[in-house]
PDB file of C-alpha atoms in Angstrom:
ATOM      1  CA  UNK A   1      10.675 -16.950   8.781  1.00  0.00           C
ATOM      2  CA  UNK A   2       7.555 -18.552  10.699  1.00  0.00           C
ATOM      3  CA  UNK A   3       6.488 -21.104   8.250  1.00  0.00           C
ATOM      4  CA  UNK A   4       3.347 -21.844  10.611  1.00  0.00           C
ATOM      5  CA  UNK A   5       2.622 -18.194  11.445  1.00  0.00           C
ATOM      6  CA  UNK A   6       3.202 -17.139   7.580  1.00  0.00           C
ATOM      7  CA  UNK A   7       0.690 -20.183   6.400  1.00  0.00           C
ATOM      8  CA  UNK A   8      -1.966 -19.321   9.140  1.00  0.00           C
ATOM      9  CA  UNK A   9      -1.472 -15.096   8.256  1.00  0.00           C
ATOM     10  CA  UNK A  10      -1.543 -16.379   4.859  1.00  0.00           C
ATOM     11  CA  UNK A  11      -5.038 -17.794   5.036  1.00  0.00           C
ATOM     12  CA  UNK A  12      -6.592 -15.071   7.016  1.00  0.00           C
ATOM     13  CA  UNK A  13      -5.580 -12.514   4.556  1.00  0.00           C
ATOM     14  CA  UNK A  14      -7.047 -14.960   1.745  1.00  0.00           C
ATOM     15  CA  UNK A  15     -10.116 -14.681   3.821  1.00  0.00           C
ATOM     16  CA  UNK A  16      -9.782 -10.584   4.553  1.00  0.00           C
ATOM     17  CA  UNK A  17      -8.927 -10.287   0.583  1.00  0.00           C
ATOM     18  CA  UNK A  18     -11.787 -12.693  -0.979  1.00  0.00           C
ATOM     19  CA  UNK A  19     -14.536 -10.979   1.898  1.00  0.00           C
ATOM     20  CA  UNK A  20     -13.119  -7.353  -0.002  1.00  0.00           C
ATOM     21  CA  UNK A  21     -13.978  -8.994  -3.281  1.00  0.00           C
ATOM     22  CA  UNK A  22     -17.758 -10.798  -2.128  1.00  0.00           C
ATOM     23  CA  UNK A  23     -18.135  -6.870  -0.450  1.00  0.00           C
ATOM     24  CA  UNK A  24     -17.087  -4.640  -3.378  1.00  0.00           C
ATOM     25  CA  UNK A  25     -20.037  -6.444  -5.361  1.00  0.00           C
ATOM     26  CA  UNK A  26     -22.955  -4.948  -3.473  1.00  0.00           C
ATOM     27  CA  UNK A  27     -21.471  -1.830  -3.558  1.00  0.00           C
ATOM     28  CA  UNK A  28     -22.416   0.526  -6.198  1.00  0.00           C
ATOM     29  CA  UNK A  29     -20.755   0.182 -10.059  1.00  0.00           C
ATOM     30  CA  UNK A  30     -21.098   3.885 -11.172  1.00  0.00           C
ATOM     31  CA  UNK A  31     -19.890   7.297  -8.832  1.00  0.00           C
ATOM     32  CA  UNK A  32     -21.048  11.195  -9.706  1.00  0.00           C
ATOM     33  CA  UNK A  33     -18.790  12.360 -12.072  1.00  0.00           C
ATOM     34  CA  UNK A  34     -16.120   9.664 -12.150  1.00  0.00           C
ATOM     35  CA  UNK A  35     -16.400   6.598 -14.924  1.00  0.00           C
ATOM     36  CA  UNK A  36     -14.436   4.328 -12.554  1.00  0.00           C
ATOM     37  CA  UNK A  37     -17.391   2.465  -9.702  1.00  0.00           C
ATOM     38  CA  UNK A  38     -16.650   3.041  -5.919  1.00  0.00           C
ATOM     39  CA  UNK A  39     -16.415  -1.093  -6.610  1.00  0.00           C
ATOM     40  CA  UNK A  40     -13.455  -1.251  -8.318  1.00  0.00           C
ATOM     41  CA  UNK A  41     -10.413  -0.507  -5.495  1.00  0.00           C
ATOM     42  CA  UNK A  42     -12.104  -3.002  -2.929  1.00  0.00           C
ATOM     43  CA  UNK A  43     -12.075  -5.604  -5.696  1.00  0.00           C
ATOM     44  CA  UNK A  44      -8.856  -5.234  -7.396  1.00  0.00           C
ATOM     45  CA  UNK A  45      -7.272  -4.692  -4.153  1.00  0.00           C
ATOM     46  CA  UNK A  46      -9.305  -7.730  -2.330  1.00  0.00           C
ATOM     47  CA  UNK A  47      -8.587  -9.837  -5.155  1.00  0.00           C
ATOM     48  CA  UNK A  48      -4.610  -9.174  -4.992  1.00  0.00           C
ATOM     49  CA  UNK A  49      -4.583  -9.272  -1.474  1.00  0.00           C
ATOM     50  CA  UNK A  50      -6.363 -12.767  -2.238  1.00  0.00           C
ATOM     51  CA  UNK A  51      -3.487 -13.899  -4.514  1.00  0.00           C
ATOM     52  CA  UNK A  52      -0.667 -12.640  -2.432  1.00  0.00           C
ATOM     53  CA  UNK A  53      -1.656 -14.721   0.284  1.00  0.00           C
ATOM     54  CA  UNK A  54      -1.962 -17.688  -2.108  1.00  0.00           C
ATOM     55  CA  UNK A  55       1.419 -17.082  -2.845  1.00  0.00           C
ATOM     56  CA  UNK A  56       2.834 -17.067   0.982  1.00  0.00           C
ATOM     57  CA  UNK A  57       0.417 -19.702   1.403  1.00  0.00           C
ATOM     58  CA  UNK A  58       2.726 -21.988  -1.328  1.00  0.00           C
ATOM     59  CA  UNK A  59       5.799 -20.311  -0.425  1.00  0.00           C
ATOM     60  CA  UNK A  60       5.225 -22.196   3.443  1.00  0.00           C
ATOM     61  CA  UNK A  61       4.607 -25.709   2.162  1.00  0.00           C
ATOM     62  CA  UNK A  62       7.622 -25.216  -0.116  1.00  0.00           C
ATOM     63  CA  UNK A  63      10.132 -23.590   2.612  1.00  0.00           C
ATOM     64  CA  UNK A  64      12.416 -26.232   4.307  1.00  0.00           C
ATOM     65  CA  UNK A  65      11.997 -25.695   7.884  1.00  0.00           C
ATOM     66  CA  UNK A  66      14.702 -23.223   8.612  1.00  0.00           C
ATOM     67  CA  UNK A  67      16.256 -22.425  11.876  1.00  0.00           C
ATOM     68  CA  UNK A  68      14.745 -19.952  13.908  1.00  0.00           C
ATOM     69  CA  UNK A  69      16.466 -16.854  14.470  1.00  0.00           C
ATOM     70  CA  UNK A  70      15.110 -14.230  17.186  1.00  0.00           C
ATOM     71  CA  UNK A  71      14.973 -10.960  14.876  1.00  0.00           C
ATOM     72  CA  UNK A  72      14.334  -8.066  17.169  1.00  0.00           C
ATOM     73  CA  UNK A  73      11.209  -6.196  16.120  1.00  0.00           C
ATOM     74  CA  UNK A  74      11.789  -2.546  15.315  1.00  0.00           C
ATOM     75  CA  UNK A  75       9.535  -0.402  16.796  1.00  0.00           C
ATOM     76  CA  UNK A  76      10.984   3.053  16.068  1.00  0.00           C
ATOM     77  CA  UNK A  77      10.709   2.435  12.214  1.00  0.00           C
ATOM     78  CA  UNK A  78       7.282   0.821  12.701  1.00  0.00           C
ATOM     79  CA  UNK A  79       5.967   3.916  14.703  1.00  0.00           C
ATOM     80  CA  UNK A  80       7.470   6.206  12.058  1.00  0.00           C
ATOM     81  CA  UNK A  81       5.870   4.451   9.440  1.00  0.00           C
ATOM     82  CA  UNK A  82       2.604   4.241  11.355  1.00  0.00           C
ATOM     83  CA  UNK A  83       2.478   8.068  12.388  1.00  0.00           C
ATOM     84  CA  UNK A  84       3.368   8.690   8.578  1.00  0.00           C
ATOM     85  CA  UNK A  85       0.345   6.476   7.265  1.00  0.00           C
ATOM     86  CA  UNK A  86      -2.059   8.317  10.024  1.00  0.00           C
ATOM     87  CA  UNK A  87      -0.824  11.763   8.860  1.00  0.00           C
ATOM     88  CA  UNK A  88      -0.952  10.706   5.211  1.00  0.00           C
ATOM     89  CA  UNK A  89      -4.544   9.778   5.698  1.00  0.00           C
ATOM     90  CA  UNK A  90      -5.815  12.831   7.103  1.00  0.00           C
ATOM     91  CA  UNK A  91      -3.833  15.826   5.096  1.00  0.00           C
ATOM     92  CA  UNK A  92      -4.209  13.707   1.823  1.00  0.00           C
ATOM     93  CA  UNK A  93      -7.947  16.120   1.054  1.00  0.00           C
ATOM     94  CA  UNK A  94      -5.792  18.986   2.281  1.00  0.00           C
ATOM     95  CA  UNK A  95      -2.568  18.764   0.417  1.00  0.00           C
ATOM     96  CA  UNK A  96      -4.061  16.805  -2.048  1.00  0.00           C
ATOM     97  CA  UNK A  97      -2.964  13.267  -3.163  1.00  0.00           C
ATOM     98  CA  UNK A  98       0.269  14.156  -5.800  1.00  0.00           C
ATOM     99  CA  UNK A  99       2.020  16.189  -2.809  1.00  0.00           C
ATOM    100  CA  UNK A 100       1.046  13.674   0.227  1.00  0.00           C
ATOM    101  CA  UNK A 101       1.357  10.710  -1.376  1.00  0.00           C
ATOM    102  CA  UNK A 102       5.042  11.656  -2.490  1.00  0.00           C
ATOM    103  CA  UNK A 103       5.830  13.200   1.084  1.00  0.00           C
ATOM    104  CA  UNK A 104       4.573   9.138   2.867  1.00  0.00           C
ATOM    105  CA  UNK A 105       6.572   7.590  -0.224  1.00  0.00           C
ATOM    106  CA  UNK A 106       9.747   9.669   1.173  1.00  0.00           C
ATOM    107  CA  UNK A 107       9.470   8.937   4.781  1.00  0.00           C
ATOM    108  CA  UNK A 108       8.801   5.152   4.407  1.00  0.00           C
ATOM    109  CA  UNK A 109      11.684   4.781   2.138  1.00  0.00           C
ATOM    110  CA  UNK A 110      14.186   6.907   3.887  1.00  0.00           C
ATOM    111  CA  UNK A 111      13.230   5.353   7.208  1.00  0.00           C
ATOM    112  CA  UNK A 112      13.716   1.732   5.778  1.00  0.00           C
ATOM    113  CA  UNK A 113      16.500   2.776   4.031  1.00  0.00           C
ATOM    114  CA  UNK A 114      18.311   6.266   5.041  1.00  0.00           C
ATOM    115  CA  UNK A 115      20.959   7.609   1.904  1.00  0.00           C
ATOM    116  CA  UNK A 116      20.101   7.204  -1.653  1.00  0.00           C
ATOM    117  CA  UNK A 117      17.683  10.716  -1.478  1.00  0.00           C
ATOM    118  CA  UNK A 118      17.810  11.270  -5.615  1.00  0.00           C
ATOM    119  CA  UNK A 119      16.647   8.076  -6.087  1.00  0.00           C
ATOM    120  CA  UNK A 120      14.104   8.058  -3.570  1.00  0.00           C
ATOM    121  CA  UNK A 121      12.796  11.321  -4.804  1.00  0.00           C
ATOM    122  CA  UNK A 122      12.729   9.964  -8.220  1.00  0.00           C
ATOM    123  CA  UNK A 123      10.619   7.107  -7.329  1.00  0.00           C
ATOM    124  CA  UNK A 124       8.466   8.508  -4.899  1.00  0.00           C
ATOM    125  CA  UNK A 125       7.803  11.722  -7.278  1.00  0.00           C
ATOM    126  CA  UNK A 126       7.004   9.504 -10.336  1.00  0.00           C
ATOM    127  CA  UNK A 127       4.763   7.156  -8.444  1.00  0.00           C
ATOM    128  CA  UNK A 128       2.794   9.226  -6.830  1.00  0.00           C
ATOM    129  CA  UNK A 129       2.405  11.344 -10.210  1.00  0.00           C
ATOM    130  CA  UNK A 130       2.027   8.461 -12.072  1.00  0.00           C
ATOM    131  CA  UNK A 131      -0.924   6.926 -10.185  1.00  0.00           C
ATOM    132  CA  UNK A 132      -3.054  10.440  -9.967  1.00  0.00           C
ATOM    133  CA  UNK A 133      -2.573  10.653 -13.940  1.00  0.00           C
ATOM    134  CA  UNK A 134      -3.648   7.070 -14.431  1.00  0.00           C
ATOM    135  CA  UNK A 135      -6.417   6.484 -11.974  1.00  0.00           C
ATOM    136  CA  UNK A 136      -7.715  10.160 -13.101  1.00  0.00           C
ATOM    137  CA  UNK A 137      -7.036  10.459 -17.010  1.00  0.00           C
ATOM    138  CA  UNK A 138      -7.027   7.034 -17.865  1.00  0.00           C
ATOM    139  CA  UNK A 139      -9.617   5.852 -15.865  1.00  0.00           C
ATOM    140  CA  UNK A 140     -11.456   8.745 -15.391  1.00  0.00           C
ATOM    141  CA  UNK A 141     -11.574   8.506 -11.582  1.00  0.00           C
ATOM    142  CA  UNK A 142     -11.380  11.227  -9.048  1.00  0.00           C
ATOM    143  CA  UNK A 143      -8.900  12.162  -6.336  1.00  0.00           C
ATOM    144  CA  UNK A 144      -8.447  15.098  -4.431  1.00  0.00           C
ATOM    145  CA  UNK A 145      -5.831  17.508  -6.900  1.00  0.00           C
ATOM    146  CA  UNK A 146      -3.465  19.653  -5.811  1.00  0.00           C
ATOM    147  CA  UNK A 147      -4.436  22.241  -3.218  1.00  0.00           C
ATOM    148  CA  UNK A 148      -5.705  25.282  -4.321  1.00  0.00           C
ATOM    149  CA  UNK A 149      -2.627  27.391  -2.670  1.00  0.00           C
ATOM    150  CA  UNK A 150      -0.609  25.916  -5.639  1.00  0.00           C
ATOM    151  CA  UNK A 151      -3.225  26.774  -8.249  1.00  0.00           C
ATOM    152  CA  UNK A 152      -5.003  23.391  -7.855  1.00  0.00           C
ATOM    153  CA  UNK A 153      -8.564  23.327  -8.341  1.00  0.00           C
TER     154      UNK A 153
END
């Protein structure tokens, strides 16, 4: 750990997180046919970006200095990861968001972690599930269903 790089990071993404927050407000409260304002994601995720960084922000002051270790960076995991995000982003209308959010869940955690499949399927089947039912039933939001191949609408 970088206890100078982590505390400067640390403060940028305070600065990324609160300028989400200051720019969700002038953007409009109330979408067509969804109860839940095109404001809310920017803010709530601005304003826990905002607090994670507080937290790595305390974590450096409170870190001894410890000895630097050269990690080498992984670039086949990160390019996995990366070419699963881009592909997640543009089938996610196509597929719809249950099916490709569970499919990026499984490749992230099988590339960080390869064996454990049942319990990665578990998790990654329950949270994608589980945030399409709450973002659309609870909060009455919208996101794109399953396709209409599988009897999706």
């Amino acid at each position: 750990m970088n206890t100078t790089f982590d505390r400067y990071a640390g403060i940028a993404f305070f600065a990324i997180g609160l300028a989400f927050v200051i720019g969700s407000l002038g953007i409009s409260t109330s979408a067509y046919g969804s109860n839940v304002g095109a404001n809310i994601f920017p803010m709530i995720l601005g304003s826990f970006l905002s607090l994670m960084s507080i937290r790595l922000i305390y974590e450096t002051f409170r870190k001894q200095r410890a000895e630097r270790s050269e990690e080498s960076l992984d670039y086949k995991r990160f390019g996995i990861i990366f070419i699963a995000a881009v592909l997640y982003a543009y089938f996610l209308e196509d597929i719809g968001f249950v099916i490709s959010t569970f499919l990026f869940l499984m490749i992230g955690f099988q590339t960080m972690q390869k064996g454990r499949v049942w319990v990665s399927l578990l998790i990654a089947a329950g949270s994608s599930y589980g945030v399409y039912y709450l973002y659309v039933n609870v909060l009455d939001g919208s996101l794109p269903g399953f396709p209409t191949w599988l009897g999706g609408a």
